[in-house]
Amino acid sequence: MQISRGESIGDTARVLSRYVDAIVVRAGSHEAVAELAAEAEVPVVNGLTPLHHPCQALADLLTLRERFGDLAGLRLAYVGDGNNVARSLAIAGELAGMEVVVAAPPGYQLEEGHGAKLTDDPRAAAAGADAIYTDVWVSMGDEAEAERRRADLAPFRIDADLLSAAKDEAVVLHCLPAHPGEEITAEVLYGGRSAVWDQAENRLHAQKALLQTLLDA
Ligand code: NVA
């Protein structure tokens, strides 16, 4: 890749389009990925940007479908940082007819308009949920604010007490990497309600299906 040597994203897109059938890109700039997609002649998959993490959302919904059958009507509580993972889950959940509730403290909440209900009360979000989800408190690019984030998000940890507010058969999801003791307790992450390892496996299956779909299109 020549981007670090000054090649434009458009030229990189044009060259890669001659080499490959599809591009999966993980980048620190959402706009860069959008520009790559606009200029490329092959499908461009967002493998993670600070704004969105749609591949993760596909694996998440696959995991819920395996566990519960129909997605429509499921209630998913996302508790923690209103970040890329939360945003993509809200969008995908709405498309699937799910009820997604995002519980985050002031300053960390998603913007309105993605179909999710927003609250700053983790227990209210977890009440009656079919799934409780969290992600790291310090995402890629947030490292300089790590200390403040850990302090602000501490009341939003998923622990056994919060899980008890959900349905008896509720599952716990986390996109990984997890920090046991931080955004989720080890007891919950490794406990009987955790679907996290199925979810991790489903990243493989969902992304294979996504590529197949794009290449067949
Ligand atoms: N929100 C996290 C997701 C890691 C898979 C990040 O962007 O770093």
PDB file of N, CA and C in Angstrom, residues 159-216:
ATOM      1  N   ASP A 159     -22.552  -7.034  35.140  1.00  0.00           N
ATOM      2  CA  ASP A 159     -22.241  -8.001  36.193  1.00  0.00           C
ATOM      3  C   ASP A 159     -23.482  -8.861  36.454  1.00  0.00           C
ATOM      4  N   ALA A 160     -23.350  -9.779  37.381  1.00  0.00           N
ATOM      5  CA  ALA A 160     -24.450 -10.723  37.629  1.00  0.00           C
ATOM      6  C   ALA A 160     -25.711  -9.987  38.075  1.00  0.00           C
ATOM      7  N   ASP A 161     -25.543  -8.908  38.803  1.00  0.00           N
ATOM      8  CA  ASP A 161     -26.696  -8.158  39.297  1.00  0.00           C
ATOM      9  C   ASP A 161     -27.460  -7.532  38.126  1.00  0.00           C
ATOM     10  N   LEU A 162     -26.733  -6.939  37.193  1.00  0.00           N
ATOM     11  CA  LEU A 162     -27.402  -6.341  36.031  1.00  0.00           C
ATOM     12  C   LEU A 162     -28.061  -7.432  35.188  1.00  0.00           C
ATOM     13  N   LEU A 163     -27.372  -8.535  35.046  1.00  0.00           N
ATOM     14  CA  LEU A 163     -27.910  -9.641  34.242  1.00  0.00           C
ATOM     15  C   LEU A 163     -29.215 -10.171  34.848  1.00  0.00           C
ATOM     16  N   SER A 164     -29.323 -10.073  36.170  1.00  0.00           N
ATOM     17  CA  SER A 164     -30.535 -10.598  36.826  1.00  0.00           C
ATOM     18  C   SER A 164     -31.777  -9.787  36.446  1.00  0.00           C
ATOM     19  N   ALA A 165     -31.588  -8.588  35.902  1.00  0.00           N
ATOM     20  CA  ALA A 165     -32.745  -7.779  35.476  1.00  0.00           C
ATOM     21  C   ALA A 165     -33.290  -8.263  34.134  1.00  0.00           C
ATOM     22  N   ALA A 166     -32.475  -9.020  33.390  1.00  0.00           N
ATOM     23  CA  ALA A 166     -32.890  -9.497  32.065  1.00  0.00           C
ATOM     24  C   ALA A 166     -33.757 -10.742  32.217  1.00  0.00           C
ATOM     25  N   LYS A 167     -34.242 -11.244  31.091  1.00  0.00           N
ATOM     26  CA  LYS A 167     -35.036 -12.474  31.129  1.00  0.00           C
ATOM     27  C   LYS A 167     -34.175 -13.636  31.624  1.00  0.00           C
ATOM     28  N   ASP A 168     -34.832 -14.668  32.146  1.00  0.00           N
ATOM     29  CA  ASP A 168     -34.087 -15.818  32.677  1.00  0.00           C
ATOM     30  C   ASP A 168     -33.220 -16.475  31.607  1.00  0.00           C
ATOM     31  N   GLU A 169     -33.711 -16.466  30.360  1.00  0.00           N
ATOM     32  CA  GLU A 169     -32.971 -17.147  29.288  1.00  0.00           C
ATOM     33  C   GLU A 169     -32.100 -16.168  28.491  1.00  0.00           C
ATOM     34  N   ALA A 170     -31.910 -14.969  29.020  1.00  0.00           N
ATOM     35  CA  ALA A 170     -31.127 -13.958  28.285  1.00  0.00           C
ATOM     36  C   ALA A 170     -29.672 -14.392  28.110  1.00  0.00           C
ATOM     37  N   VAL A 171     -29.088 -13.952  27.000  1.00  0.00           N
ATOM     38  CA  VAL A 171     -27.677 -14.246  26.754  1.00  0.00           C
ATOM     39  C   VAL A 171     -26.859 -12.957  26.834  1.00  0.00           C
ATOM     40  N   VAL A 172     -25.566 -13.161  27.029  1.00  0.00           N
ATOM     41  CA  VAL A 172     -24.643 -12.031  27.112  1.00  0.00           C
ATOM     42  C   VAL A 172     -23.743 -12.045  25.883  1.00  0.00           C
ATOM     43  N   LEU A 173     -23.576 -10.871  25.285  1.00  0.00           N
ATOM     44  CA  LEU A 173     -22.749 -10.737  24.087  1.00  0.00           C
ATOM     45  C   LEU A 173     -21.649  -9.700  24.320  1.00  0.00           C
ATOM     46  N   HIS A 174     -20.532  -9.906  23.661  1.00  0.00           N
ATOM     47  CA  HIS A 174     -19.409  -8.956  23.712  1.00  0.00           C
ATOM     48  C   HIS A 174     -18.617  -9.179  22.436  1.00  0.00           C
ATOM     49  N   CYS A 175     -18.266  -8.107  21.751  1.00  0.00           N
ATOM     50  CA  CYS A 175     -17.607  -8.273  20.443  1.00  0.00           C
ATOM     51  C   CYS A 175     -16.136  -8.628  20.566  1.00  0.00           C
ATOM     52  N   LEU A 176     -15.594  -8.516  21.784  1.00  0.00           N
ATOM     53  CA  LEU A 176     -14.181  -8.826  22.048  1.00  0.00           C
ATOM     54  C   LEU A 176     -13.259  -7.820  21.329  1.00  0.00           C
ATOM     55  N   PRO A 177     -12.105  -7.515  21.830  1.00  0.00           N
ATOM     56  CA  PRO A 177     -11.467  -8.123  22.993  1.00  0.00           C
ATOM     57  C   PRO A 177     -12.115  -7.646  24.295  1.00  0.00           C
ATOM     58  N   ALA A 178     -12.284  -8.576  25.235  1.00  0.00           N
ATOM     59  CA  ALA A 178     -12.892  -8.234  26.524  1.00  0.00           C
ATOM     60  C   ALA A 178     -11.812  -7.878  27.545  1.00  0.00           C
ATOM     61  N   HIS A 179     -12.230  -7.077  28.505  1.00  0.00           N
ATOM     62  CA  HIS A 179     -11.355  -6.747  29.635  1.00  0.00           C
ATOM     63  C   HIS A 179     -12.102  -7.144  30.897  1.00  0.00           C
ATOM     64  N   PRO A 180     -12.011  -8.434  31.284  1.00  0.00           N
ATOM     65  CA  PRO A 180     -12.764  -8.896  32.451  1.00  0.00           C
ATOM     66  C   PRO A 180     -12.431  -8.052  33.673  1.00  0.00           C
ATOM     67  N   GLY A 181     -13.478  -7.620  34.365  1.00  0.00           N
ATOM     68  CA  GLY A 181     -13.277  -6.746  35.518  1.00  0.00           C
ATOM     69  C   GLY A 181     -13.475  -5.289  35.151  1.00  0.00           C
ATOM     70  N   GLU A 182     -13.465  -4.996  33.854  1.00  0.00           N
ATOM     71  CA  GLU A 182     -13.702  -3.627  33.418  1.00  0.00           C
ATOM     72  C   GLU A 182     -15.155  -3.532  32.929  1.00  0.00           C
ATOM     73  N   GLU A 183     -15.407  -3.687  31.635  1.00  0.00           N
ATOM     74  CA  GLU A 183     -16.780  -3.517  31.124  1.00  0.00           C
ATOM     75  C   GLU A 183     -17.673  -4.721  31.405  1.00  0.00           C
ATOM     76  N   ILE A 184     -17.079  -5.843  31.794  1.00  0.00           N
ATOM     77  CA  ILE A 184     -17.844  -7.063  32.092  1.00  0.00           C
ATOM     78  C   ILE A 184     -17.086  -7.837  33.166  1.00  0.00           C
ATOM     79  N   THR A 185     -17.802  -8.459  34.064  1.00  0.00           N
ATOM     80  CA  THR A 185     -17.108  -9.267  35.069  1.00  0.00           C
ATOM     81  C   THR A 185     -16.714 -10.608  34.450  1.00  0.00           C
ATOM     82  N   ALA A 186     -15.667 -11.209  35.003  1.00  0.00           N
ATOM     83  CA  ALA A 186     -15.231 -12.533  34.528  1.00  0.00           C
ATOM     84  C   ALA A 186     -16.342 -13.552  34.745  1.00  0.00           C
ATOM     85  N   GLU A 187     -17.052 -13.407  35.848  1.00  0.00           N
ATOM     86  CA  GLU A 187     -18.148 -14.333  36.166  1.00  0.00           C
ATOM     87  C   GLU A 187     -19.182 -14.373  35.036  1.00  0.00           C
ATOM     88  N   VAL A 188     -19.511 -13.217  34.501  1.00  0.00           N
ATOM     89  CA  VAL A 188     -20.512 -13.152  33.426  1.00  0.00           C
ATOM     90  C   VAL A 188     -19.901 -13.561  32.088  1.00  0.00           C
ATOM     91  N   LEU A 189     -18.702 -13.068  31.809  1.00  0.00           N
ATOM     92  CA  LEU A 189     -18.069 -13.369  30.510  1.00  0.00           C
ATOM     93  C   LEU A 189     -17.884 -14.873  30.313  1.00  0.00           C
ATOM     94  N   TYR A 190     -17.487 -15.554  31.394  1.00  0.00           N
ATOM     95  CA  TYR A 190     -17.210 -16.995  31.283  1.00  0.00           C
ATOM     96  C   TYR A 190     -18.356 -17.847  31.831  1.00  0.00           C
ATOM     97  N   GLY A 191     -19.455 -17.204  32.177  1.00  0.00           N
ATOM     98  CA  GLY A 191     -20.576 -17.912  32.816  1.00  0.00           C
ATOM     99  C   GLY A 191     -21.493 -18.588  31.806  1.00  0.00           C
ATOM    100  N   GLY A 192     -22.500 -19.267  32.339  1.00  0.00           N
ATOM    101  CA  GLY A 192     -23.396 -20.078  31.523  1.00  0.00           C
ATOM    102  C   GLY A 192     -24.283 -19.288  30.579  1.00  0.00           C
ATOM    103  N   ARG A 193     -24.448 -18.000  30.820  1.00  0.00           N
ATOM    104  CA  ARG A 193     -25.307 -17.190  29.948  1.00  0.00           C
ATOM    105  C   ARG A 193     -24.506 -16.523  28.834  1.00  0.00           C
ATOM    106  N   SER A 194     -23.205 -16.702  28.853  1.00  0.00           N
ATOM    107  CA  SER A 194     -22.371 -16.044  27.843  1.00  0.00           C
ATOM    108  C   SER A 194     -22.497 -16.752  26.502  1.00  0.00           C
ATOM    109  N   ALA A 195     -22.841 -15.974  25.465  1.00  0.00           N
ATOM    110  CA  ALA A 195     -22.845 -16.507  24.087  1.00  0.00           C
ATOM    111  C   ALA A 195     -21.647 -15.943  23.324  1.00  0.00           C
ATOM    112  N   VAL A 196     -20.679 -15.432  24.060  1.00  0.00           N
ATOM    113  CA  VAL A 196     -19.588 -14.665  23.460  1.00  0.00           C
ATOM    114  C   VAL A 196     -18.724 -15.518  22.537  1.00  0.00           C
ATOM    115  N   TRP A 197     -18.563 -16.789  22.869  1.00  0.00           N
ATOM    116  CA  TRP A 197     -17.631 -17.606  22.060  1.00  0.00           C
ATOM    117  C   TRP A 197     -18.318 -18.084  20.790  1.00  0.00           C
ATOM    118  N   ASP A 198     -19.630 -18.339  20.862  1.00  0.00           N
ATOM    119  CA  ASP A 198     -20.395 -18.592  19.629  1.00  0.00           C
ATOM    120  C   ASP A 198     -20.356 -17.342  18.747  1.00  0.00           C
ATOM    121  N   GLN A 199     -20.520 -16.206  19.384  1.00  0.00           N
ATOM    122  CA  GLN A 199     -20.516 -14.924  18.670  1.00  0.00           C
ATOM    123  C   GLN A 199     -19.166 -14.714  17.971  1.00  0.00           C
ATOM    124  N   ALA A 200     -18.086 -15.033  18.665  1.00  0.00           N
ATOM    125  CA  ALA A 200     -16.755 -14.891  18.054  1.00  0.00           C
ATOM    126  C   ALA A 200     -16.623 -15.826  16.854  1.00  0.00           C
ATOM    127  N   GLU A 201     -17.087 -17.059  17.005  1.00  0.00           N
ATOM    128  CA  GLU A 201     -17.025 -17.999  15.884  1.00  0.00           C
ATOM    129  C   GLU A 201     -17.851 -17.475  14.711  1.00  0.00           C
ATOM    130  N   ASN A 202     -18.964 -16.861  15.018  1.00  0.00           N
ATOM    131  CA  ASN A 202     -19.860 -16.402  13.953  1.00  0.00           C
ATOM    132  C   ASN A 202     -19.293 -15.252  13.134  1.00  0.00           C
ATOM    133  N   ARG A 203     -18.254 -14.592  13.648  1.00  0.00           N
ATOM    134  CA  ARG A 203     -17.569 -13.592  12.810  1.00  0.00           C
ATOM    135  C   ARG A 203     -17.051 -14.273  11.544  1.00  0.00           C
ATOM    136  N   LEU A 204     -16.560 -15.494  11.686  1.00  0.00           N
ATOM    137  CA  LEU A 204     -16.052 -16.230  10.525  1.00  0.00           C
ATOM    138  C   LEU A 204     -17.189 -16.551   9.560  1.00  0.00           C
ATOM    139  N   HIS A 205     -18.264 -17.150  10.089  1.00  0.00           N
ATOM    140  CA  HIS A 205     -19.339 -17.599   9.200  1.00  0.00           C
ATOM    141  C   HIS A 205     -20.079 -16.420   8.555  1.00  0.00           C
ATOM    142  N   ALA A 206     -20.333 -15.393   9.345  1.00  0.00           N
ATOM    143  CA  ALA A 206     -21.076 -14.242   8.807  1.00  0.00           C
ATOM    144  C   ALA A 206     -20.261 -13.538   7.728  1.00  0.00           C
ATOM    145  N   GLN A 207     -18.958 -13.419   7.949  1.00  0.00           N
ATOM    146  CA  GLN A 207     -18.164 -12.700   6.963  1.00  0.00           C
ATOM    147  C   GLN A 207     -17.923 -13.532   5.702  1.00  0.00           C
ATOM    148  N   LYS A 208     -17.866 -14.860   5.871  1.00  0.00           N
ATOM    149  CA  LYS A 208     -17.812 -15.710   4.677  1.00  0.00           C
ATOM    150  C   LYS A 208     -19.094 -15.525   3.855  1.00  0.00           C
ATOM    151  N   ALA A 209     -20.228 -15.503   4.534  1.00  0.00           N
ATOM    152  CA  ALA A 209     -21.510 -15.346   3.843  1.00  0.00           C
ATOM    153  C   ALA A 209     -21.596 -13.976   3.165  1.00  0.00           C
ATOM    154  N   LEU A 210     -21.096 -12.969   3.855  1.00  0.00           N
ATOM    155  CA  LEU A 210     -21.123 -11.619   3.281  1.00  0.00           C
ATOM    156  C   LEU A 210     -20.295 -11.569   1.991  1.00  0.00           C
ATOM    157  N   LEU A 211     -19.095 -12.107   2.041  1.00  0.00           N
ATOM    158  CA  LEU A 211     -18.242 -12.098   0.850  1.00  0.00           C
ATOM    159  C   LEU A 211     -18.883 -12.897  -0.281  1.00  0.00           C
ATOM    160  N   GLN A 212     -19.441 -14.054   0.078  1.00  0.00           N
ATOM    161  CA  GLN A 212     -20.093 -14.879  -0.954  1.00  0.00           C
ATOM    162  C   GLN A 212     -21.231 -14.098  -1.613  1.00  0.00           C
ATOM    163  N   THR A 213     -22.025 -13.436  -0.786  1.00  0.00           N
ATOM    164  CA  THR A 213     -23.167 -12.664  -1.298  1.00  0.00           C
ATOM    165  C   THR A 213     -22.682 -11.560  -2.241  1.00  0.00           C
ATOM    166  N   LEU A 214     -21.622 -10.874  -1.830  1.00  0.00           N
ATOM    167  CA  LEU A 214     -21.114  -9.772  -2.661  1.00  0.00           C
ATOM    168  C   LEU A 214     -20.522 -10.294  -3.969  1.00  0.00           C
ATOM    169  N   LEU A 215     -19.829 -11.421  -3.886  1.00  0.00           N
ATOM    170  CA  LEU A 215     -19.174 -11.943  -5.091  1.00  0.00           C
ATOM    171  C   LEU A 215     -20.190 -12.551  -6.051  1.00  0.00           C
ATOM    172  N   ASP A 216     -21.312 -13.032  -5.511  1.00  0.00           N
ATOM    173  CA  ASP A 216     -22.366 -13.609  -6.363  1.00  0.00           C
ATOM    174  C   ASP A 216     -23.239 -12.523  -6.990  1.00  0.00           C
TER     175      ASP A 216
END
